Amino acid sequence: MTGHNDAVPTGGTPDQPDLAGGLRTLRTVIDSRLAASLNSCVHCGLCAESCHYYLATGDPKAQPAFKVGLVQSVFKRYQTISGRLFPALTGARDFDRGTTDEWIDSLFGLCSMCSRCTLNCTVGLDITRIVRAGRTTLAAMKLVPSELQTTVDTGVQSGNNMGISKQEWLDTAEWLNEELQQELASDSILLPIDRSEVNVLYAVNPREVKFFPMSLMAAARIFYAAGESWTFSADYYDVTNYGLFSGDNKAAALMSGRLQDALRKLKCRTLLLGECGHGYAANRWEAPEWFAATPEFQITSIVSLIADYIKQGRIKLNPSRNTKRVTLHDPCNLVRMGGVIEDQRFILNRAVTDFVEMYPNREHNFCCGGGGGQLSMTRFARRRIEAGKIKAEQIRKTGAKVVATPCHNCVDQLSELNKEYKLGVEIKTIAEIVSDALILT
Amino acid sequence: MAQIEINGAKLELNDEGFLTDPSQWNKEVAAFLAKAEEGLETLTDEHWSVINFIREHYLQNNLAPMVRSICKTTGLPLRRIYELFPSGPAKGACKLAGLPKPDGCV
């Protein structure tokens, strides 16, 4: 289950971190490719202009090259001959408490791991990987900010990141099923649980189950219209994976593995990932690396499935039900990292009457500011709201009344930006917009 | 961190506007947060039925309730919850009920 780039377990506590153990982890996670990256940064500064934190604040510590430098200087000190012999001359730096404090502040507190800098790096460094290597090193020393760590721990211990009990989940699904049956005058099971040998196992964000179930009903309506055979799992349905952000590969693999096991147990054909950017990146692209194995089933995003339904004529939409101007926010992990770029546009062009792009868009889009675990880390909340100014300005320029985004994490950050910057927009998921336009016969 | 003062009592809010110490909550605090955080000038009986249930559930279980329980207990339809609390059940209603911020993507 564990891969080559895991954290090396250490002793120590957050107050007395095991710095030597942290260095062992750093040596493990900086493989030869990353080591080459670390030595190639020429500090040209172009990455600064790509970072929403830097653009919004002008803080030099927000520059991606500065973050690379933090990791680079420690790597040099212990892993290069010149750094070991002449640290002062080579910019090499001791790994001490002052250094770890700076790492936490910068690698966790000034980065949403959106990868826009990676895309724009002139020499092709994978800056996000370097930041994550730093986070993995901090995770090994138990130095992940406690709010983020709690979210990971809750996911590992309870099976979902909000600590929803199995009974609460089953009760909620039953309640939504009844509401939908009434609405559609149907006595079929419309939110099925633990059905086996169906096409789709659907994984969602626990915040939908706990606080925002309208999007679950929207998806169920779409599946009903398309005649899909699908199910939820009673045990594991959480598409999120905060281990991706804390840097803890072991926890990340455990959580991702549970979804895969749930699918195998129910003998479904497709693991369908709900509207969650990092859940897509983790389960679609990172999991095969964590397991060093390609899964034997299909893993796809609900956005791509809905686009297929439209192309195949399985659902019909009436765009005149959505006449307000709609713009689209591209979640970094689904779009820039995940490669799901055109499906959401194909859908919106058929589900609403007035769809406009914000600029820049697609893989060049700016992060909303909520990624990388930022939403969970209250101590850095003011920074993410300030950095979100870039996104708020992008939205305002479109004149849109609705911002569509296929990611619940983005929905939450965009809702806060809406309030802070008085944008006067509604934030909706793709499924919600499609559901509103659905022609049910 | 922000300091506020209500009826002479000094309270602390975290950077997301949640009460740092949930035990300091009372109805005046809820009314203050309603105005400051949600732009609500007055809290109606519907608001209070939601806030009071969330508060009781939290004191018993140390957790925010599911929105299903909120609807079942108060008799309010799901859509109404989002109309009553513009920031939603978590950053709206739970905040006004003095709960700490829930884990997850909220």
Coordinates of C-alpha atoms in Angstrom, one line a residue:
Chain A
M1 CA 0.0 0.0 0.0
T2 CA 2.8 2.5 0.7
G3 CA 5.0 4.0 -2.0
H4 CA 8.6 4.9 -2.2
N5 CA 8.1 8.5 -1.3
D6 CA 6.4 8.1 2.1
A7 CA 7.3 10.0 5.2
V8 CA 9.8 8.2 7.4
P9 CA 8.2 7.8 10.8
T10 CA 9.9 9.8 13.5
G11 CA 9.7 10.2 17.3
G12 CA 9.2 13.7 18.7
T13 CA 6.2 15.9 19.2
P14 CA 5.1 19.2 17.7
D15 CA 6.8 20.9 20.6
Q16 CA 10.0 18.8 20.4
P17 CA 10.1 17.8 16.7
D18 CA 12.5 15.1 15.6
L19 CA 14.5 17.2 13.2
A20 CA 16.9 14.4 12.3
G21 CA 13.9 12.2 11.4
G22 CA 12.5 15.1 9.3
L23 CA 15.8 15.2 7.4
R24 CA 15.6 11.4 6.7
T25 CA 12.1 12.0 5.2
L26 CA 13.4 15.0 3.1
R27 CA 16.1 12.7 1.7
T28 CA 13.4 10.1 0.8
V29 CA 10.9 12.5 -0.8
I30 CA 13.4 14.4 -2.8
D31 CA 14.0 11.8 -5.5
S32 CA 16.5 12.4 -8.3
R33 CA 14.0 14.2 -10.5
L34 CA 13.1 16.6 -7.7
A35 CA 16.8 17.0 -6.8
A36 CA 17.5 18.1 -10.3
S37 CA 14.6 20.5 -10.1
L38 CA 15.9 22.0 -6.8
N39 CA 19.3 22.6 -8.4
S40 CA 17.8 24.2 -11.5
C41 CA 15.9 27.1 -10.2
V42 CA 17.6 30.2 -11.6
H43 CA 15.5 32.6 -9.5
C44 CA 14.3 34.4 -12.7
G45 CA 11.2 35.5 -10.7
L46 CA 8.6 34.8 -13.5
C47 CA 6.8 32.4 -11.1
A48 CA 6.0 35.4 -8.9
E49 CA 3.7 36.9 -11.5
S50 CA 1.8 33.6 -11.7
C51 CA 1.0 33.3 -8.0
H52 CA -2.3 34.8 -6.7
Y53 CA -0.8 35.2 -3.2
Y54 CA 2.1 37.3 -4.6
L55 CA -0.1 39.3 -7.0
A56 CA -2.6 40.1 -4.3
T57 CA -0.1 41.0 -1.5
G58 CA 3.3 41.7 -3.0
D59 CA 4.7 39.7 -0.1
P60 CA 8.2 38.4 -1.2
K61 CA 7.6 35.3 0.9
A62 CA 4.7 34.4 -1.3
Q63 CA 6.9 34.1 -4.4
P64 CA 7.1 30.5 -5.5
A65 CA 10.9 30.8 -5.9
F66 CA 11.1 31.8 -2.3
K67 CA 9.3 28.6 -1.3
V68 CA 11.6 26.5 -3.5
G69 CA 14.5 28.3 -1.9
L70 CA 13.4 27.2 1.6
V71 CA 13.6 23.6 0.7
Q72 CA 16.6 24.0 -1.6
S73 CA 18.7 25.6 1.1
V74 CA 18.2 22.7 3.6
F75 CA 18.7 20.1 0.8
K76 CA 22.0 21.8 -0.1
R77 CA 23.2 21.9 3.5
Y78 CA 22.8 18.2 4.0
Q79 CA 22.9 16.6 0.6
T80 CA 25.6 18.5 -1.3
I81 CA 29.4 18.5 -0.6
S82 CA 29.7 22.2 -1.1
G83 CA 26.8 22.8 1.2
R84 CA 28.2 20.5 3.9
L85 CA 31.6 22.1 3.8
F86 CA 30.8 25.8 3.0
P87 CA 27.2 26.4 4.0
A88 CA 27.6 30.2 4.3
L89 CA 29.0 30.5 0.8
T90 CA 26.4 28.3 -0.9
G91 CA 23.3 29.7 0.8
A92 CA 22.8 26.4 2.6
R93 CA 20.9 26.5 5.8
D94 CA 20.7 24.5 9.0
F95 CA 17.4 22.6 9.6
D96 CA 16.4 24.0 13.0
R97 CA 13.2 25.2 14.7
G98 CA 13.5 28.6 13.0
T99 CA 13.6 26.9 9.6
T100 CA 10.6 24.6 10.3
D101 CA 8.6 27.6 11.5
E102 CA 9.3 29.4 8.2
W103 CA 8.5 26.3 6.3
I104 CA 5.1 26.0 8.0
D105 CA 4.3 29.7 7.5
S106 CA 5.2 29.6 3.8
L107 CA 4.6 26.1 2.5
F108 CA 1.3 25.6 4.4
G109 CA 0.3 29.3 4.9
L110 CA 1.2 30.9 1.6
C111 CA 0.5 28.2 -1.0
S112 CA -2.7 26.6 -2.2
M113 CA -0.8 24.0 -4.3
C114 CA -2.6 25.3 -7.4
S115 CA 0.4 24.6 -9.7
R116 CA 0.0 27.8 -11.7
C117 CA 3.7 28.5 -11.0
T118 CA 4.6 25.1 -12.1
L119 CA 2.9 25.7 -15.5
N120 CA 4.7 29.0 -15.8
C121 CA 8.2 28.0 -14.7
T122 CA 10.7 28.9 -17.4
V123 CA 12.9 25.9 -16.6
G124 CA 10.1 23.4 -16.0
L125 CA 10.4 22.9 -12.2
D126 CA 7.6 21.0 -10.6
I127 CA 7.2 23.6 -7.8
T128 CA 4.1 22.0 -6.4
R129 CA 6.0 18.8 -5.9
I130 CA 8.7 20.6 -4.1
V131 CA 6.2 22.3 -1.8
R132 CA 4.5 19.0 -1.2
A133 CA 7.9 17.4 -0.4
G134 CA 8.3 20.1 2.3
R135 CA 4.9 19.4 3.6
T136 CA 5.6 15.7 3.7
T137 CA 8.7 16.4 5.7
L138 CA 6.7 18.6 8.2
A139 CA 4.1 15.9 8.4
A140 CA 6.7 13.4 9.4
M141 CA 7.6 15.7 12.3
K142 CA 3.9 16.1 13.3
L143 CA 4.1 19.8 12.3
V144 CA 1.1 20.0 10.0
P145 CA -1.2 22.8 11.2
S146 CA -3.6 21.2 13.7
E147 CA -6.8 22.2 11.8
L148 CA -5.6 20.5 8.6
Q149 CA -4.3 17.5 10.6
T150 CA -7.7 17.1 12.4
T151 CA -9.4 17.0 9.0
V152 CA -7.1 14.2 7.9
D153 CA -7.5 12.3 11.2
T154 CA -11.3 12.6 11.1
G155 CA -11.2 11.1 7.6
V156 CA -8.9 8.3 8.6
Q157 CA -10.8 7.5 11.8
S158 CA -14.4 7.9 10.8
G159 CA -14.3 7.1 7.1
N160 CA -15.2 10.7 6.0
N161 CA -13.7 14.1 6.7
M162 CA -16.7 15.4 8.7
G163 CA -17.1 12.5 11.1
I164 CA -20.6 11.6 9.9
S165 CA -21.8 8.4 11.4
K166 CA -23.0 5.6 9.2
Q167 CA -26.5 5.9 10.6
E168 CA -26.6 9.7 9.9
W169 CA -25.5 9.0 6.3
L170 CA -28.1 6.3 5.8
D171 CA -30.8 8.5 7.4
T172 CA -29.9 11.4 5.1
A173 CA -29.9 9.3 2.0
E174 CA -33.3 7.9 2.9
W175 CA -34.7 11.4 3.6
L176 CA -33.4 12.8 0.3
N177 CA -34.8 9.7 -1.5
E178 CA -38.2 10.3 0.0
E179 CA -38.1 14.0 -1.0
L180 CA -37.1 13.1 -4.5
Q181 CA -39.7 10.3 -4.9
Q182 CA -42.3 12.8 -3.9
E183 CA -41.1 15.4 -6.4
L184 CA -40.8 13.0 -9.3
A185 CA -43.9 11.0 -8.3
S186 CA -41.8 7.8 -8.4
D187 CA -41.6 4.9 -6.1
S188 CA -38.3 3.7 -7.4
I189 CA -35.2 4.0 -5.1
L190 CA -33.7 7.2 -6.4
L191 CA -30.7 7.4 -4.0
P192 CA -29.6 3.7 -3.8
I193 CA -27.2 2.4 -1.2
D194 CA -25.0 -0.7 -1.6
R195 CA -26.5 -1.9 -4.8
S196 CA -24.1 -4.4 -6.3
E197 CA -23.0 -5.0 -9.9
V198 CA -24.3 -1.6 -11.1
N199 CA -22.4 0.7 -13.5
V200 CA -21.5 3.6 -11.2
L201 CA -20.3 3.9 -7.6
Y202 CA -20.7 7.6 -6.8
A203 CA -18.4 9.3 -4.3
V204 CA -19.2 12.8 -3.0
N205 CA -18.0 15.5 -0.7
P206 CA -19.2 14.9 2.9
R207 CA -20.2 18.6 3.2
E208 CA -23.0 17.7 0.7
V209 CA -24.2 15.0 3.1
K210 CA -23.9 17.1 6.2
F211 CA -24.9 20.6 5.1
F212 CA -25.6 21.0 1.4
P213 CA -27.6 18.0 0.1
M214 CA -29.2 19.9 -2.7
S215 CA -26.3 18.9 -5.0
L216 CA -26.9 15.2 -4.1
M217 CA -30.5 15.5 -5.2
A218 CA -29.4 17.3 -8.3
A219 CA -27.1 14.4 -9.2
A220 CA -29.8 11.8 -8.4
R221 CA -32.2 13.7 -10.7
I222 CA -29.7 13.6 -13.5
F223 CA -29.0 9.8 -13.0
Y224 CA -32.8 9.2 -13.0
A225 CA -33.2 11.1 -16.2
A226 CA -30.3 9.3 -17.9
G227 CA -31.5 5.9 -16.7
E228 CA -28.2 5.3 -15.0
S229 CA -27.6 2.2 -12.8
W230 CA -25.7 3.5 -9.9
T231 CA -25.2 3.4 -6.1
F232 CA -23.6 4.9 -3.1
S233 CA -21.6 2.8 -0.7
A234 CA -22.9 2.7 2.9
D235 CA -19.4 2.6 4.2
Y236 CA -17.1 4.8 2.1
Y237 CA -18.4 7.6 -0.1
D238 CA -15.9 10.5 0.7
V239 CA -14.3 11.7 -2.5
T240 CA -12.0 14.2 -0.6
N241 CA -8.5 13.4 0.4
Y242 CA -6.8 15.9 2.7
G243 CA -3.8 13.6 2.9
L244 CA -2.9 15.0 -0.5
F245 CA -2.6 18.5 1.1
S246 CA -1.0 17.5 4.5
G247 CA 1.7 15.6 2.6
D248 CA 0.9 12.3 4.3
N249 CA 0.9 9.7 1.6
K250 CA 0.1 6.8 3.9
A251 CA -3.2 8.5 5.1
A252 CA -3.9 9.5 1.5
A253 CA -3.5 6.0 0.2
L254 CA -5.6 4.6 3.0
M255 CA -8.5 6.9 2.2
S256 CA -8.2 6.4 -1.6
G257 CA -7.9 2.7 -1.1
R258 CA -11.2 2.6 0.8
L259 CA -13.1 3.9 -2.2
Q260 CA -11.4 1.4 -4.5
D261 CA -12.3 -1.4 -2.0
A262 CA -15.9 -0.2 -1.8
L263 CA -16.1 -0.4 -5.6
R264 CA -14.6 -3.9 -5.7
K265 CA -16.9 -5.1 -2.9
L266 CA -20.0 -3.9 -4.8
K267 CA -18.6 -5.1 -8.2
C268 CA -19.3 -1.8 -9.9
R269 CA -17.7 -0.8 -13.2
T270 CA -16.9 2.9 -12.7
L271 CA -15.7 4.9 -9.8
L272 CA -17.5 8.2 -10.3
L273 CA -15.9 11.2 -8.6
G274 CA -18.3 14.0 -7.5
E275 CA -17.5 17.7 -8.1
C276 CA -14.3 17.9 -6.1
G277 CA -11.1 19.2 -7.6
H278 CA -8.5 17.6 -5.3
G279 CA -10.6 14.5 -5.0
Y280 CA -10.3 14.0 -8.7
A281 CA -6.5 14.7 -8.7
A282 CA -6.0 12.4 -5.7
N283 CA -8.2 9.5 -6.8
R284 CA -7.7 9.7 -10.6
W285 CA -4.0 10.6 -10.9
E286 CA -2.2 10.2 -7.5
A287 CA -3.8 7.0 -6.3
P288 CA -2.2 4.8 -9.0
E289 CA 1.2 6.2 -7.9
W290 CA 0.4 5.5 -4.2
F291 CA -0.5 2.0 -5.0
A292 CA 2.0 1.6 -7.8
A293 CA -0.8 0.0 -9.8
T294 CA -3.4 1.1 -12.4
P295 CA -6.9 0.2 -11.2
E296 CA -8.8 -2.4 -13.2
F297 CA -11.9 -0.2 -13.4
Q298 CA -12.7 3.2 -14.9
I299 CA -12.3 6.4 -12.8
T300 CA -14.1 9.4 -14.1
S301 CA -15.6 12.8 -13.0
I302 CA -19.3 13.4 -12.9
V303 CA -18.6 16.4 -15.2
S304 CA -17.4 14.1 -18.0
L305 CA -20.3 11.6 -17.4
I306 CA -22.9 14.4 -17.7
A307 CA -21.2 15.6 -20.9
D308 CA -21.5 12.1 -22.3
Y309 CA -25.2 11.9 -21.3
I310 CA -25.8 15.0 -23.4
K311 CA -23.7 13.8 -26.3
Q312 CA -25.5 10.4 -26.3
G313 CA -29.0 12.0 -26.0
R314 CA -29.5 10.3 -22.6
I315 CA -30.6 13.6 -21.1
K316 CA -32.3 16.6 -22.7
L317 CA -31.8 20.2 -21.4
N318 CA -33.8 23.3 -21.7
P319 CA -31.3 26.2 -21.3
S320 CA -34.1 28.8 -21.1
R321 CA -34.6 27.7 -17.5
N322 CA -31.1 29.3 -16.7
T323 CA -31.2 32.8 -18.2
K324 CA -28.9 34.6 -15.8
R325 CA -25.4 35.2 -17.1
V326 CA -23.1 32.4 -16.0
T327 CA -19.3 32.3 -15.8
L328 CA -17.1 29.3 -15.0
H329 CA -14.4 29.0 -12.4
D330 CA -11.9 26.2 -13.3
P331 CA -10.8 24.3 -10.2
C332 CA -7.0 23.9 -10.4
N333 CA -6.9 20.2 -9.4
L334 CA -9.6 19.2 -11.9
V335 CA -8.5 21.4 -14.8
R336 CA -4.8 22.4 -14.7
M337 CA -3.7 19.2 -12.8
G338 CA -6.6 16.9 -13.8
G339 CA -7.1 17.6 -17.5
V340 CA -10.9 17.8 -17.4
I341 CA -11.1 21.1 -19.3
E342 CA -13.8 21.2 -22.0
D343 CA -16.6 19.0 -20.6
Q344 CA -17.9 21.6 -18.3
R345 CA -17.9 24.2 -21.1
F346 CA -19.7 21.7 -23.4
I347 CA -22.3 21.3 -20.7
L348 CA -22.8 25.0 -19.8
N349 CA -23.2 25.9 -23.5
R350 CA -26.2 23.6 -23.5
A351 CA -27.6 24.2 -20.0
V352 CA -27.7 28.0 -19.9
T353 CA -28.5 30.8 -22.3
D354 CA -25.7 33.2 -21.5
F355 CA -22.3 31.6 -20.7
V356 CA -19.2 33.8 -20.6
E357 CA -15.6 32.9 -19.8
M358 CA -13.6 34.7 -17.3
Y359 CA -10.0 35.5 -18.2
P360 CA -7.5 33.9 -17.9
N361 CA -9.3 30.5 -18.0
R362 CA -8.8 26.8 -18.5
E363 CA -5.3 25.7 -17.4
H364 CA -4.3 29.3 -17.0
N365 CA -7.0 30.1 -14.6
F366 CA -6.2 31.6 -11.2
C367 CA -6.9 29.6 -8.0
C368 CA -9.9 30.8 -6.0
G369 CA -7.6 30.7 -3.0
G370 CA -9.3 27.8 -1.2
G371 CA -7.2 24.9 -2.4
G372 CA -4.3 23.1 -0.8
G373 CA -6.1 22.7 2.5
Q374 CA -6.5 26.4 3.0
L375 CA -10.2 26.2 3.8
S376 CA -9.4 24.1 6.8
M377 CA -6.6 26.2 8.2
T378 CA -8.3 29.0 10.1
R379 CA -4.9 30.5 11.2
F380 CA -4.3 31.4 7.5
A381 CA -7.9 32.4 6.6
R382 CA -7.3 36.1 6.2
R383 CA -4.5 35.4 3.7
R384 CA -6.7 33.2 1.6
I385 CA -9.4 35.8 1.5
E386 CA -6.9 38.5 0.5
A387 CA -5.3 36.3 -2.1
G388 CA -8.8 35.6 -3.4
K389 CA -9.0 39.2 -4.6
I390 CA -7.5 38.2 -7.9
K391 CA -10.4 35.7 -8.4
A392 CA -13.0 38.2 -7.2
E393 CA -11.8 40.7 -9.8
Q394 CA -11.9 38.1 -12.6
I395 CA -15.5 37.3 -11.7
R396 CA -16.6 41.0 -11.4
K397 CA -15.3 41.7 -14.9
T398 CA -17.6 39.1 -16.5
G399 CA -20.8 40.8 -15.2
A400 CA -22.1 37.3 -14.4
K401 CA -24.8 36.7 -11.8
V402 CA -23.9 33.0 -11.4
V403 CA -20.5 31.4 -10.9
A404 CA -20.5 27.7 -11.9
T405 CA -17.7 25.5 -10.5
P406 CA -17.3 21.8 -10.4
C407 CA -15.7 21.7 -6.9
H408 CA -17.4 22.0 -3.5
N409 CA -14.2 23.3 -2.0
C410 CA -14.1 26.2 -4.5
V411 CA -17.9 26.7 -3.9
D412 CA -17.1 27.5 -0.3
Q413 CA -14.2 29.8 -0.9
L414 CA -16.1 31.6 -3.7
S415 CA -19.0 32.1 -1.4
E416 CA -16.7 33.8 1.1
L417 CA -15.3 36.0 -1.7
N418 CA -18.8 36.8 -2.8
K419 CA -19.5 38.1 0.7
E420 CA -16.1 39.9 1.3
Y421 CA -15.9 41.6 -2.1
K422 CA -19.7 42.1 -2.5
L423 CA -19.9 40.4 -5.9
G424 CA -23.6 39.8 -5.8
V425 CA -23.4 36.4 -7.5
E426 CA -24.8 32.9 -6.8
I427 CA -22.3 30.0 -6.7
K428 CA -23.5 26.7 -8.1
T429 CA -22.1 23.3 -9.1
I430 CA -22.4 22.0 -12.6
A431 CA -24.9 19.3 -11.5
E432 CA -27.1 21.9 -9.9
I433 CA -27.3 24.0 -13.1
V434 CA -27.9 20.9 -15.2
S435 CA -30.6 19.7 -12.9
D436 CA -32.4 23.0 -13.2
A437 CA -32.4 22.7 -17.0
L438 CA -33.3 19.0 -17.1
I439 CA -36.4 18.0 -19.2
L440 CA -38.1 15.2 -17.3
T441 CA -40.7 13.5 -19.3
Chain B
M1 CA -8.3 37.2 16.0
A2 CA -10.8 40.0 16.8
Q3 CA -11.9 41.2 20.2
I4 CA -15.6 42.2 20.7
E5 CA -17.4 43.5 23.7
I6 CA -21.0 42.6 24.4
N7 CA -22.7 43.9 27.6
G8 CA -19.3 44.4 29.2
A9 CA -18.1 40.9 28.4
K10 CA -15.0 40.6 26.3
L11 CA -15.1 37.9 23.7
E12 CA -12.7 36.7 21.1
L13 CA -13.5 35.7 17.5
N14 CA -11.2 33.7 15.3
D15 CA -10.1 34.8 11.9
E16 CA -13.2 33.3 10.3
G17 CA -15.6 35.0 12.8
F18 CA -16.3 31.9 15.0
L19 CA -16.4 32.3 18.7
T20 CA -13.0 31.1 20.1
D21 CA -14.6 29.9 23.4
P22 CA -18.0 28.3 22.6
S23 CA -19.0 28.4 26.3
Q24 CA -19.2 32.2 26.2
W25 CA -22.2 32.0 23.9
N26 CA -25.5 33.6 24.8
K27 CA -28.5 35.1 22.9
E28 CA -26.9 38.6 22.7
V29 CA -23.8 37.0 21.1
A30 CA -26.0 35.3 18.5
A31 CA -27.7 38.6 17.7
F32 CA -24.3 40.4 17.5
L33 CA -22.9 37.7 15.1
A34 CA -26.1 37.7 13.1
K35 CA -25.6 41.3 12.3
A36 CA -21.9 41.3 11.9
E37 CA -21.5 38.1 10.0
E38 CA -24.8 37.5 8.2
G39 CA -26.1 41.0 7.8
L40 CA -29.3 40.0 9.7
E41 CA -30.8 43.0 11.6
T42 CA -33.3 40.8 13.5
L43 CA -33.5 37.1 14.3
T44 CA -37.0 35.6 13.7
D45 CA -38.6 32.6 15.4
E46 CA -37.5 30.5 12.5
H47 CA -33.9 31.6 13.0
W48 CA -34.1 30.9 16.7
S49 CA -35.6 27.4 16.2
V50 CA -32.6 26.5 14.1
I51 CA -30.0 28.2 16.4
N52 CA -31.5 26.7 19.5
F53 CA -31.5 23.2 18.1
I54 CA -28.0 23.4 16.8
R55 CA -26.8 24.7 20.2
E56 CA -28.6 21.9 22.1
H57 CA -27.2 19.3 19.7
Y58 CA -23.7 20.7 20.1
L59 CA -23.9 20.7 23.9
Q60 CA -25.0 17.1 24.0
N61 CA -22.8 15.7 21.2
N62 CA -20.0 18.1 20.8
L63 CA -20.7 18.2 17.1
A64 CA -22.8 20.2 14.7
P65 CA -26.0 18.4 13.6
M66 CA -26.8 17.1 10.1
V67 CA -28.9 19.5 8.1
R68 CA -31.4 16.6 7.9
S69 CA -31.8 16.8 11.7
I70 CA -32.2 20.5 11.6
C71 CA -35.0 20.2 9.0
K72 CA -36.7 17.3 10.9
T73 CA -36.6 19.0 14.2
T74 CA -37.6 22.5 13.2
G75 CA -40.1 21.4 10.5
L76 CA -38.5 23.8 8.0
P77 CA -38.0 22.8 4.4
L78 CA -34.4 22.4 3.3
R79 CA -34.5 25.4 0.9
R80 CA -35.6 27.6 3.8
I81 CA -32.4 27.0 5.8
Y82 CA -30.3 28.7 3.1
E83 CA -32.7 31.6 2.8
L84 CA -32.6 32.1 6.6
F85 CA -28.8 31.9 6.8
P86 CA -27.1 33.3 3.7
S87 CA -23.8 31.7 4.5
G88 CA -25.5 28.3 5.0
P89 CA -25.8 25.9 7.9
A90 CA -22.1 25.8 8.7
K91 CA -20.6 29.3 8.3
G92 CA -24.1 30.8 9.0
A93 CA -26.2 28.9 11.5
C94 CA -23.5 27.1 13.4
K95 CA -21.5 30.2 13.8
L96 CA -24.5 32.1 15.2
A97 CA -25.1 29.2 17.6
G98 CA -21.5 29.7 18.9
L99 CA -20.1 26.4 17.6
P100 CA -16.4 26.0 16.6
K101 CA -15.9 25.8 12.8
P102 CA -16.7 22.3 11.6
D103 CA -14.0 20.2 9.9
G104 CA -13.9 19.6 6.1
C105 CA -14.5 21.8 3.1
V106 CA -16.3 24.5 5.1

